Structures are given as structure tokens and as C-alpha cells.
mmCIF file with all atom_site columns, C-alpha atoms in Angstrom:
data_model
loop_
_atom_site.group_PDB
_atom_site.id
_atom_site.type_symbol
_atom_site.label_atom_id
_atom_site.label_alt_id
_atom_site.label_comp_id
_atom_site.label_asym_id
_atom_site.label_entity_id
_atom_site.label_seq_id
_atom_site.pdbx_PDB_ins_code
_atom_site.Cartn_x
_atom_site.Cartn_y
_atom_site.Cartn_z
_atom_site.occupancy
_atom_site.B_iso_or_equiv
_atom_site.pdbx_formal_charge
_atom_site.auth_seq_id
_atom_site.auth_comp_id
_atom_site.auth_asym_id
_atom_site.auth_atom_id
_atom_site.pdbx_PDB_model_num
ATOM 1   C CA . MET R 1 1   ? 100.870 139.656 127.006 1.00 0.00 ? 1   MET R CA 1
ATOM 2   C CA . ILE R 1 2   ? 97.070  138.599 127.028 1.00 0.00 ? 2   ILE R CA 1
ATOM 3   C CA . GLY R 1 3   ? 94.959  141.690 127.393 1.00 0.00 ? 3   GLY R CA 1
ATOM 4   C CA . ARG R 1 4   ? 91.894  140.353 126.471 1.00 0.00 ? 4   ARG R CA 1
ATOM 5   C CA . LEU R 1 5   ? 89.843  136.737 125.986 1.00 0.00 ? 5   LEU R CA 1
ATOM 6   C CA . ARG R 1 6   ? 87.054  136.169 123.910 1.00 0.00 ? 6   ARG R CA 1
ATOM 7   C CA . GLY R 1 7   ? 85.583  133.176 124.227 1.00 0.00 ? 7   GLY R CA 1
ATOM 8   C CA . THR R 1 8   ? 82.865  130.349 125.786 1.00 0.00 ? 8   THR R CA 1
ATOM 9   C CA . LEU R 1 9   ? 81.733  130.506 129.027 1.00 0.00 ? 9   LEU R CA 1
ATOM 10  C CA . ILE R 1 10  ? 82.898  126.652 130.031 1.00 0.00 ? 10  ILE R CA 1
ATOM 11  C CA . ASP R 1 11  ? 82.620  126.957 133.770 1.00 0.00 ? 11  ASP R CA 1
ATOM 12  C CA . LYS R 1 12  ? 81.767  129.443 136.774 1.00 0.00 ? 12  LYS R CA 1
ATOM 13  C CA . GLN R 1 13  ? 82.667  128.439 140.129 1.00 0.00 ? 13  GLN R CA 1
ATOM 14  C CA . PRO R 1 14  ? 82.939  131.990 141.861 1.00 0.00 ? 14  PRO R CA 1
ATOM 15  C CA . PRO R 1 15  ? 85.392  133.725 142.125 1.00 0.00 ? 15  PRO R CA 1
ATOM 16  C CA . TRP R 1 16  ? 87.182  131.332 138.918 1.00 0.00 ? 16  TRP R CA 1
ATOM 17  C CA . VAL R 1 17  ? 85.507  130.997 135.659 1.00 0.00 ? 17  VAL R CA 1
ATOM 18  C CA . VAL R 1 18  ? 86.952  128.440 132.360 1.00 0.00 ? 18  VAL R CA 1
ATOM 19  C CA . VAL R 1 19  ? 86.403  130.283 129.325 1.00 0.00 ? 19  VAL R CA 1
ATOM 20  C CA . ASP R 1 20  ? 87.242  128.349 126.368 1.00 0.00 ? 20  ASP R CA 1
ATOM 21  C CA . VAL R 1 21  ? 89.194  130.631 123.138 1.00 0.00 ? 21  VAL R CA 1
ATOM 22  C CA . SER R 1 22  ? 89.449  127.798 120.004 1.00 0.00 ? 22  SER R CA 1
ATOM 23  C CA . GLY R 1 23  ? 89.422  124.509 121.995 1.00 0.00 ? 23  GLY R CA 1
ATOM 24  C CA . VAL R 1 24  ? 91.624  125.195 125.211 1.00 0.00 ? 24  VAL R CA 1
ATOM 25  C CA . GLY R 1 25  ? 90.817  126.530 128.771 1.00 0.00 ? 25  GLY R CA 1
ATOM 26  C CA . TYR R 1 26  ? 91.495  129.348 130.120 1.00 0.00 ? 26  TYR R CA 1
ATOM 27  C CA . GLU R 1 27  ? 91.226  129.720 134.312 1.00 0.00 ? 27  GLU R CA 1
ATOM 28  C CA . ILE R 1 28  ? 90.572  133.114 134.871 1.00 0.00 ? 28  ILE R CA 1
ATOM 29  C CA . GLU R 1 29  ? 89.865  134.458 138.451 1.00 0.00 ? 29  GLU R CA 1
ATOM 30  C CA . LEU R 1 30  ? 87.251  137.717 138.502 1.00 0.00 ? 30  LEU R CA 1
ATOM 31  C CA . PRO R 1 31  ? 86.693  139.976 141.172 1.00 0.00 ? 31  PRO R CA 1
ATOM 32  C CA . MET R 1 32  ? 82.507  139.077 141.905 1.00 0.00 ? 32  MET R CA 1
ATOM 33  C CA . SER R 1 33  ? 81.617  142.289 140.364 1.00 0.00 ? 33  SER R CA 1
ATOM 34  C CA . SER R 1 34  ? 82.432  140.500 137.578 1.00 0.00 ? 34  SER R CA 1
ATOM 35  C CA . ILE R 1 35  ? 81.254  137.610 138.220 1.00 0.00 ? 35  ILE R CA 1
ATOM 36  C CA . TYR R 1 36  ? 77.849  139.616 138.598 1.00 0.00 ? 36  TYR R CA 1
ATOM 37  C CA . GLN R 1 37  ? 77.590  140.479 134.797 1.00 0.00 ? 37  GLN R CA 1
ATOM 38  C CA . LEU R 1 38  ? 78.338  136.667 133.240 1.00 0.00 ? 38  LEU R CA 1
ATOM 39  C CA . PRO R 1 39  ? 76.707  135.084 130.870 1.00 0.00 ? 39  PRO R CA 1
ATOM 40  C CA . ALA R 1 40  ? 74.993  131.899 131.369 1.00 0.00 ? 40  ALA R CA 1
ATOM 41  C CA . SER R 1 41  ? 77.906  129.040 130.834 1.00 0.00 ? 41  SER R CA 1
ATOM 42  C CA . GLY R 1 42  ? 77.874  127.965 127.041 1.00 0.00 ? 42  GLY R CA 1
ATOM 43  C CA . GLU R 1 43  ? 77.244  132.001 126.327 1.00 0.00 ? 43  GLU R CA 1
ATOM 44  C CA . THR R 1 44  ? 79.971  133.540 124.900 1.00 0.00 ? 44  THR R CA 1
ATOM 45  C CA . VAL R 1 45  ? 81.931  136.402 126.996 1.00 0.00 ? 45  VAL R CA 1
ATOM 46  C CA . VAL R 1 46  ? 83.994  138.969 126.410 1.00 0.00 ? 46  VAL R CA 1
ATOM 47  C CA . LEU R 1 47  ? 86.766  139.496 129.338 1.00 0.00 ? 47  LEU R CA 1
ATOM 48  C CA . ARG R 1 48  ? 89.587  142.162 129.619 1.00 0.00 ? 48  ARG R CA 1
ATOM 49  C CA . ILE R 1 49  ? 92.616  140.753 131.500 1.00 0.00 ? 49  ILE R CA 1
ATOM 50  C CA . HIS R 1 50  ? 95.371  141.388 133.224 1.00 0.00 ? 50  HIS R CA 1
ATOM 51  C CA . GLN R 1 51  ? 97.885  139.166 133.614 1.00 0.00 ? 51  GLN R CA 1
ATOM 52  C CA . GLY R 1 52  ? 100.763 137.868 136.798 1.00 0.00 ? 52  GLY R CA 1
ATOM 53  C CA . LEU R 1 53  ? 102.454 135.583 138.269 1.00 0.00 ? 53  LEU R CA 1
ATOM 54  C CA . ARG R 1 54  ? 101.824 134.094 141.892 1.00 0.00 ? 54  ARG R CA 1
ATOM 55  C CA . ASP R 1 55  ? 104.910 132.274 142.434 1.00 0.00 ? 55  ASP R CA 1
ATOM 56  C CA . GLU R 1 56  ? 106.599 132.146 139.490 1.00 0.00 ? 56  GLU R CA 1
ATOM 57  C CA . VAL R 1 57  ? 103.236 130.733 137.802 1.00 0.00 ? 57  VAL R CA 1
ATOM 58  C CA . PRO R 1 58  ? 101.231 132.707 134.889 1.00 0.00 ? 58  PRO R CA 1
ATOM 59  C CA . VAL R 1 59  ? 97.894  133.883 136.764 1.00 0.00 ? 59  VAL R CA 1
ATOM 60  C CA . LEU R 1 60  ? 95.139  135.417 134.705 1.00 0.00 ? 60  LEU R CA 1
ATOM 61  C CA . TYR R 1 61  ? 92.940  138.250 136.626 1.00 0.00 ? 61  TYR R CA 1
ATOM 62  C CA . GLY R 1 62  ? 89.861  139.241 134.272 1.00 0.00 ? 62  GLY R CA 1
ATOM 63  C CA . PHE R 1 63  ? 87.605  141.955 134.357 1.00 0.00 ? 63  PHE R CA 1
ATOM 64  C CA . TYR R 1 64  ? 84.110  142.346 132.508 1.00 0.00 ? 64  TYR R CA 1
ATOM 65  C CA . THR R 1 65  ? 84.651  146.338 132.208 1.00 0.00 ? 65  THR R CA 1
ATOM 66  C CA . GLU R 1 66  ? 87.254  148.489 131.242 1.00 0.00 ? 66  GLU R CA 1
ATOM 67  C CA . GLY R 1 67  ? 86.810  150.998 134.342 1.00 0.00 ? 67  GLY R CA 1
ATOM 68  C CA . GLU R 1 68  ? 87.224  147.678 136.975 1.00 0.00 ? 68  GLU R CA 1
ATOM 69  C CA . ARG R 1 69  ? 90.442  146.666 134.917 1.00 0.00 ? 69  ARG R CA 1
ATOM 70  C CA . GLY R 1 70  ? 91.776  150.070 135.496 1.00 0.00 ? 70  GLY R CA 1
ATOM 71  C CA . LEU R 1 71  ? 90.744  150.206 139.323 1.00 0.00 ? 71  LEU R CA 1
ATOM 72  C CA . PHE R 1 72  ? 92.592  147.258 140.091 1.00 0.00 ? 72  PHE R CA 1
ATOM 73  C CA . ARG R 1 73  ? 95.825  147.610 137.922 1.00 0.00 ? 73  ARG R CA 1
ATOM 74  C CA . ALA R 1 74  ? 95.948  151.459 140.377 1.00 0.00 ? 74  ALA R CA 1
ATOM 75  C CA . LEU R 1 75  ? 95.357  149.206 143.564 1.00 0.00 ? 75  LEU R CA 1
ATOM 76  C CA . ILE R 1 76  ? 98.052  146.813 143.137 1.00 0.00 ? 76  ILE R CA 1
ATOM 77  C CA . ARG R 1 77  ? 100.015 149.380 142.938 1.00 0.00 ? 77  ARG R CA 1
ATOM 78  C CA . VAL R 1 78  ? 100.022 151.104 146.465 1.00 0.00 ? 78  VAL R CA 1
ATOM 79  C CA . ASN R 1 79  ? 102.178 149.733 149.149 1.00 0.00 ? 79  ASN R CA 1
ATOM 80  C CA . GLY R 1 80  ? 101.089 146.457 150.105 1.00 0.00 ? 80  GLY R CA 1
ATOM 81  C CA . VAL R 1 81  ? 98.366  145.457 148.290 1.00 0.00 ? 81  VAL R CA 1
ATOM 82  C CA . GLY R 1 82  ? 98.396  142.742 145.951 1.00 0.00 ? 82  GLY R CA 1
ATOM 83  C CA . PRO R 1 83  ? 96.668  141.370 143.548 1.00 0.00 ? 83  PRO R CA 1
ATOM 84  C CA . LYS R 1 84  ? 94.385  139.241 146.232 1.00 0.00 ? 84  LYS R CA 1
ATOM 85  C CA . MET R 1 85  ? 93.611  142.554 148.100 1.00 0.00 ? 85  MET R CA 1
ATOM 86  C CA . ALA R 1 86  ? 92.214  144.399 144.713 1.00 0.00 ? 86  ALA R CA 1
ATOM 87  C CA . LEU R 1 87  ? 89.741  142.071 144.086 1.00 0.00 ? 87  LEU R CA 1
ATOM 88  C CA . ALA R 1 88  ? 88.468  141.696 147.784 1.00 0.00 ? 88  ALA R CA 1
ATOM 89  C CA . ILE R 1 89  ? 87.868  145.058 147.616 1.00 0.00 ? 89  ILE R CA 1
ATOM 90  C CA . LEU R 1 90  ? 86.296  145.032 143.564 1.00 0.00 ? 90  LEU R CA 1
ATOM 91  C CA . SER R 1 91  ? 83.867  142.174 145.145 1.00 0.00 ? 91  SER R CA 1
ATOM 92  C CA . GLY R 1 92  ? 82.907  143.446 148.649 1.00 0.00 ? 92  GLY R CA 1
ATOM 93  C CA . ILE R 1 93  ? 82.808  147.577 147.598 1.00 0.00 ? 93  ILE R CA 1
ATOM 94  C CA . SER R 1 94  ? 81.153  149.723 145.260 1.00 0.00 ? 94  SER R CA 1
ATOM 95  C CA . ALA R 1 95  ? 83.562  152.226 142.586 1.00 0.00 ? 95  ALA R CA 1
ATOM 96  C CA . GLU R 1 96  ? 81.484  154.381 144.037 1.00 0.00 ? 96  GLU R CA 1
ATOM 97  C CA . GLU R 1 97  ? 81.450  153.702 147.660 1.00 0.00 ? 97  GLU R CA 1
ATOM 98  C CA . PHE R 1 98  ? 85.059  153.140 147.216 1.00 0.00 ? 98  PHE R CA 1
ATOM 99  C CA . ARG R 1 99  ? 85.780  156.552 145.859 1.00 0.00 ? 99  ARG R CA 1
ATOM 100 C CA . ARG R 1 100 ? 83.599  158.107 148.448 1.00 0.00 ? 100 ARG R CA 1
ATOM 101 C CA . SER R 1 101 ? 85.951  155.945 151.651 1.00 0.00 ? 101 SER R CA 1
ATOM 102 C CA . VAL R 1 102 ? 88.858  158.088 149.654 1.00 0.00 ? 102 VAL R CA 1
ATOM 103 C CA . GLU R 1 103 ? 87.937  161.220 149.289 1.00 0.00 ? 103 GLU R CA 1
ATOM 104 C CA . GLU R 1 104 ? 86.014  161.061 152.788 1.00 0.00 ? 104 GLU R CA 1
ATOM 105 C CA . LYS R 1 105 ? 89.468  158.504 154.489 1.00 0.00 ? 105 LYS R CA 1
ATOM 106 C CA . ASP R 1 106 ? 86.349  156.487 156.142 1.00 0.00 ? 106 ASP R CA 1
ATOM 107 C CA . THR R 1 107 ? 89.201  153.968 157.559 1.00 0.00 ? 107 THR R CA 1
ATOM 108 C CA . ALA R 1 108 ? 85.964  151.955 158.897 1.00 0.00 ? 108 ALA R CA 1
ATOM 109 C CA . THR R 1 109 ? 84.489  151.424 155.790 1.00 0.00 ? 109 THR R CA 1
ATOM 110 C CA . LEU R 1 110 ? 87.349  150.279 153.970 1.00 0.00 ? 110 LEU R CA 1
ATOM 111 C CA . THR R 1 111 ? 88.295  147.601 157.091 1.00 0.00 ? 111 THR R CA 1
ATOM 112 C CA . ARG R 1 112 ? 85.231  145.693 156.849 1.00 0.00 ? 112 ARG R CA 1
ATOM 113 C CA . LEU R 1 113 ? 86.964  144.423 153.757 1.00 0.00 ? 113 LEU R CA 1
ATOM 114 C CA . PRO R 1 114 ? 88.604  140.945 154.212 1.00 0.00 ? 114 PRO R CA 1
ATOM 115 C CA . GLY R 1 115 ? 92.886  141.065 154.789 1.00 0.00 ? 115 GLY R CA 1
ATOM 116 C CA . ILE R 1 116 ? 92.794  145.260 155.141 1.00 0.00 ? 116 ILE R CA 1
ATOM 117 C CA . GLY R 1 117 ? 93.894  146.815 158.744 1.00 0.00 ? 117 GLY R CA 1
ATOM 118 C CA . LYS R 1 118 ? 94.142  150.479 159.865 1.00 0.00 ? 118 LYS R CA 1
ATOM 119 C CA . LYS R 1 119 ? 97.001  150.873 158.078 1.00 0.00 ? 119 LYS R CA 1
ATOM 120 C CA . ILE R 1 120 ? 96.486  149.801 154.832 1.00 0.00 ? 120 ILE R CA 1
ATOM 121 C CA . ALA R 1 121 ? 93.092  152.033 154.976 1.00 0.00 ? 121 ALA R CA 1
ATOM 122 C CA . GLU R 1 122 ? 95.281  154.436 155.311 1.00 0.00 ? 122 GLU R CA 1
ATOM 123 C CA . ARG R 1 123 ? 97.539  154.374 152.791 1.00 0.00 ? 123 ARG R CA 1
ATOM 124 C CA . LEU R 1 124 ? 94.425  153.443 150.097 1.00 0.00 ? 124 LEU R CA 1
ATOM 125 C CA . THR R 1 125 ? 92.859  156.810 151.012 1.00 0.00 ? 125 THR R CA 1
ATOM 126 C CA . LEU R 1 126 ? 96.819  158.673 151.080 1.00 0.00 ? 126 LEU R CA 1
ATOM 127 C CA . GLU R 1 127 ? 97.640  157.015 147.936 1.00 0.00 ? 127 GLU R CA 1
ATOM 128 C CA . MET R 1 128 ? 94.313  155.902 145.566 1.00 0.00 ? 128 MET R CA 1
ATOM 129 C CA . GLN R 1 129 ? 92.938  160.280 146.088 1.00 0.00 ? 129 GLN R CA 1
ATOM 130 C CA . ASP R 1 130 ? 95.327  161.074 142.450 1.00 0.00 ? 130 ASP R CA 1
ATOM 131 C CA . ARG R 1 131 ? 94.609  157.569 141.369 1.00 0.00 ? 131 ARG R CA 1
ATOM 132 C CA . LEU R 1 132 ? 91.083  158.237 141.068 1.00 0.00 ? 132 LEU R CA 1
ATOM 133 C CA . ASP R 1 133 ? 91.320  161.156 139.427 1.00 0.00 ? 133 ASP R CA 1
ATOM 134 C CA . GLY R 1 134 ? 93.532  159.429 136.386 1.00 0.00 ? 134 GLY R CA 1
ATOM 135 C CA . LEU R 1 135 ? 90.688  156.880 136.285 1.00 0.00 ? 135 LEU R CA 1
ATOM 136 C CA . GLY R 1 136 ? 88.274  159.622 135.272 1.00 0.00 ? 136 GLY R CA 1
ATOM 137 C CA . SER R 1 137 ? 84.816  158.260 134.582 1.00 0.00 ? 137 SER R CA 1
ATOM 138 C CA . ALA R 1 138 ? 85.649  155.048 133.736 1.00 0.00 ? 138 ALA R CA 1
ATOM 139 C CA . ALA R 1 139 ? 86.509  154.092 137.907 1.00 0.00 ? 139 ALA R CA 1
ATOM 140 C CA . GLY R 1 140 ? 83.404  155.876 138.194 1.00 0.00 ? 140 GLY R CA 1
ATOM 141 C CA . GLY R 1 141 ? 81.652  153.939 136.102 1.00 0.00 ? 141 GLY R CA 1
ATOM 142 C CA . LEU R 1 142 ? 82.592  151.006 137.463 1.00 0.00 ? 142 LEU R CA 1
ATOM 143 C CA . PRO R 1 143 ? 79.226  148.469 137.859 1.00 0.00 ? 143 PRO R CA 1
ATOM 144 C CA . GLY R 1 144 ? 78.572  148.303 141.866 1.00 0.00 ? 144 GLY R CA 1
ATOM 145 C CA . ALA R 1 145 ? 78.878  145.327 143.772 1.00 0.00 ? 145 ALA R CA 1
ATOM 146 C CA . ILE R 1 146 ? 76.814  145.208 146.750 1.00 0.00 ? 146 ILE R CA 1
ATOM 147 C CA . ALA R 1 147 ? 79.034  145.209 148.421 1.00 0.00 ? 147 ALA R CA 1
ATOM 148 C CA . GLY R 1 148 ? 90.025  128.722 149.130 1.00 0.00 ? 148 GLY R CA 1
ATOM 149 C CA . ALA R 1 149 ? 92.414  126.306 148.325 1.00 0.00 ? 149 ALA R CA 1
ATOM 150 C CA . GLY R 1 150 ? 91.109  122.890 147.644 1.00 0.00 ? 150 GLY R CA 1
ATOM 151 C CA . THR R 1 151 ? 88.788  121.127 145.483 1.00 0.00 ? 151 THR R CA 1
ATOM 152 C CA . ALA R 1 152 ? 86.368  123.147 144.371 1.00 0.00 ? 152 ALA R CA 1
ATOM 153 C CA . PRO R 1 153 ? 82.376  122.239 146.208 1.00 0.00 ? 153 PRO R CA 1
ATOM 154 C CA . SER R 1 154 ? 79.925  121.482 143.944 1.00 0.00 ? 154 SER R CA 1
ATOM 155 C CA . ALA R 1 155 ? 77.689  123.274 141.759 1.00 0.00 ? 155 ALA R CA 1
ATOM 156 C CA . ASP R 1 156 ? 74.670  121.163 143.565 1.00 0.00 ? 156 ASP R CA 1
ATOM 157 C CA . ASP R 1 157 ? 75.862  122.884 146.834 1.00 0.00 ? 157 ASP R CA 1
ATOM 158 C CA . PRO R 1 158 ? 75.467  126.955 146.591 1.00 0.00 ? 158 PRO R CA 1
ATOM 159 C CA . ARG R 1 159 ? 75.754  127.218 150.051 1.00 0.00 ? 159 ARG R CA 1
ATOM 160 C CA . ALA R 1 160 ? 79.242  125.349 150.163 1.00 0.00 ? 160 ALA R CA 1
ATOM 161 C CA . GLU R 1 161 ? 80.304  127.083 146.324 1.00 0.00 ? 161 GLU R CA 1
ATOM 162 C CA . ALA R 1 162 ? 79.802  130.291 148.508 1.00 0.00 ? 162 ALA R CA 1
ATOM 163 C CA . SER R 1 163 ? 81.910  129.740 151.353 1.00 0.00 ? 163 SER R CA 1
ATOM 164 C CA . ALA R 1 164 ? 84.381  128.700 149.231 1.00 0.00 ? 164 ALA R CA 1
ATOM 165 C CA . ALA R 1 165 ? 84.453  131.846 147.514 1.00 0.00 ? 165 ALA R CA 1
ATOM 166 C CA . LEU R 1 166 ? 84.013  134.031 150.212 1.00 0.00 ? 166 LEU R CA 1
ATOM 167 C CA . VAL R 1 167 ? 87.534  132.130 151.439 1.00 0.00 ? 167 VAL R CA 1
ATOM 168 C CA . ALA R 1 168 ? 88.855  132.513 147.953 1.00 0.00 ? 168 ALA R CA 1
ATOM 169 C CA . LEU R 1 169 ? 88.246  136.397 148.979 1.00 0.00 ? 169 LEU R CA 1
ATOM 170 C CA . GLY R 1 170 ? 90.088  136.695 152.129 1.00 0.00 ? 170 GLY R CA 1
ATOM 171 C CA . TYR R 1 171 ? 87.332  135.635 154.344 1.00 0.00 ? 171 TYR R CA 1
ATOM 172 C CA . LYS R 1 172 ? 87.596  132.771 157.214 1.00 0.00 ? 172 LYS R CA 1
ATOM 173 C CA . PRO R 1 173 ? 86.269  129.713 156.791 1.00 0.00 ? 173 PRO R CA 1
ATOM 174 C CA . ALA R 1 174 ? 84.437  130.608 159.677 1.00 0.00 ? 174 ALA R CA 1
ATOM 175 C CA . GLU R 1 175 ? 83.848  134.489 159.409 1.00 0.00 ? 175 GLU R CA 1
ATOM 176 C CA . ALA R 1 176 ? 81.905  133.250 156.240 1.00 0.00 ? 176 ALA R CA 1
ATOM 177 C CA . GLN R 1 177 ? 79.907  130.726 157.562 1.00 0.00 ? 177 GLN R CA 1
ATOM 178 C CA . ARG R 1 178 ? 78.449  133.675 159.697 1.00 0.00 ? 178 ARG R CA 1
ATOM 179 C CA . LEU R 1 179 ? 78.286  135.673 157.200 1.00 0.00 ? 179 LEU R CA 1
ATOM 180 C CA . LEU R 1 180 ? 75.890  132.965 155.002 1.00 0.00 ? 180 LEU R CA 1
ATOM 181 C CA . GLN R 1 181 ? 74.022  132.228 158.290 1.00 0.00 ? 181 GLN R CA 1
ATOM 182 C CA . GLY R 1 182 ? 70.543  132.977 158.251 1.00 0.00 ? 182 GLY R CA 1
ATOM 183 C CA . ILE R 1 183 ? 70.246  134.286 154.836 1.00 0.00 ? 183 ILE R CA 1
ATOM 184 C CA . GLU R 1 184 ? 68.185  132.285 151.924 1.00 0.00 ? 184 GLU R CA 1
ATOM 185 C CA . ALA R 1 185 ? 69.158  132.352 148.381 1.00 0.00 ? 185 ALA R CA 1
ATOM 186 C CA . GLU R 1 186 ? 68.128  130.091 145.674 1.00 0.00 ? 186 GLU R CA 1
ATOM 187 C CA . ASP R 1 187 ? 72.265  130.287 144.327 1.00 0.00 ? 187 ASP R CA 1
ATOM 188 C CA . SER R 1 188 ? 76.221  130.627 145.049 1.00 0.00 ? 188 SER R CA 1
ATOM 189 C CA . GLU R 1 189 ? 76.013  134.323 143.194 1.00 0.00 ? 189 GLU R CA 1
ATOM 190 C CA . GLN R 1 190 ? 72.674  135.533 144.832 1.00 0.00 ? 190 GLN R CA 1
ATOM 191 C CA . LEU R 1 191 ? 73.850  134.163 148.851 1.00 0.00 ? 191 LEU R CA 1
ATOM 192 C CA . ILE R 1 192 ? 77.406  135.725 147.862 1.00 0.00 ? 192 ILE R CA 1
ATOM 193 C CA . ARG R 1 193 ? 76.041  138.782 146.957 1.00 0.00 ? 193 ARG R CA 1
ATOM 194 C CA . ALA R 1 194 ? 74.191  139.139 149.878 1.00 0.00 ? 194 ALA R CA 1
ATOM 195 C CA . ALA R 1 195 ? 77.136  138.144 152.445 1.00 0.00 ? 195 ALA R CA 1
ATOM 196 C CA . LEU R 1 196 ? 79.510  140.657 150.644 1.00 0.00 ? 196 LEU R CA 1
ATOM 197 C CA . LYS R 1 197 ? 76.586  143.375 151.870 1.00 0.00 ? 197 LYS R CA 1
ATOM 198 C CA . LYS R 1 198 ? 76.220  142.188 154.974 1.00 0.00 ? 198 LYS R CA 1
ATOM 199 C CA . ALA R 1 199 ? 80.019  142.317 155.665 1.00 0.00 ? 199 ALA R CA 1
ATOM 200 C CA . VAL R 1 200 ? 80.421  146.098 155.138 1.00 0.00 ? 200 VAL R CA 1
ATOM 201 C CA . ARG R 1 201 ? 77.320  147.167 156.775 1.00 0.00 ? 201 ARG R CA 1
#
């Protein structure tokens, strides 16, 4: 079981990265809250890893902090919440806002996140109460995220890359385009950050 990887960040196509460890490239899926904190390509990075299975194929989920991984593991224990939805939650809302939504049973905020309907939102507010307390300061210390299949877009087209990342997080293509409309930014991470902030308003 892989719990931690330290290596060279050689590719970054949100929400995926490739980390080279002793000549082996590990493809890892990260929430945007971790993507925002990554160093530039070519630099050393340390990621906390949760190893899972998707269609019986091993998959690695990476996190910049232990608090993020702890919250991810708590989320996937909720009935109806899988890894993809847990990553979408971490990507679309800060840990502090998520905690507030759970404590105040604010399902309206949670249902603005992709893939979360009223029933799942209600289940989150119910089942995550004790789990957030169990995570303690680790969850509270999470960095706040402001709140696709197919060929990866070219890094020379940040808008296409941002759109693909939003689709991978669970937004429909048309919705991703709507969220990006009117946003001006220099790179894909800034576009994604602004789009996610716009989505939960």
C-alpha cells in the first residue's frame, strides 16, 4: 500500500499530475486545493497518497496535506459518496466552509457542488458531524480551495485545460463552459479557481 510519494513533478494537467520517483512515473489525481499548492514542474514534491481501485484498476489519489487526506477518507465513508465526489467537495469548497455547512445543516451550499443532490447533502450534514470532530484541527487546517475522459488538452490552451479539469470534477461540459464564460486569467489554475468560486456563489 502506497501512503506517501516524494519525487519530481514532471507533468501537471489538473486534476492529474505525474510524479517521477526513481525513474517511475506515478499518475495521481488531486483535488484542486492540493493543485494550487504544488511547486513548478521539475521541482521536488511530497504527496500523501490514498490508494484505491477503479474498475479493478489501482488508482492513486494525492494530497498536499495530511488534513486533506483525512477529510477525503472521512468523506468516502459516507454512504453514496465516492472518491470522485469527495475530490469535487475538496476542490469546490474550503474546509472551513464545509465544516460550517455541516454544523449549520446548510444543504443549499452543498448542493451547488457537482453531483451532490439534496439527499446526499442531507446525509453529509448528518454523518459528517462526528467525523469532523474526530479529525479535529487537521480538518480545520486544510488549505481552503476557492471554492474527463479523452485526450488531455494542450498546456498551450489554458481555457481548454480548465474546462477539462471542471468536467473531470463532475461538471457537465456545457456547465463548465458557462462557469468559465467572462473569466479572464493567465493560466488554467487561475481559471479553475475563479470558476469554482463562481459555482458556489
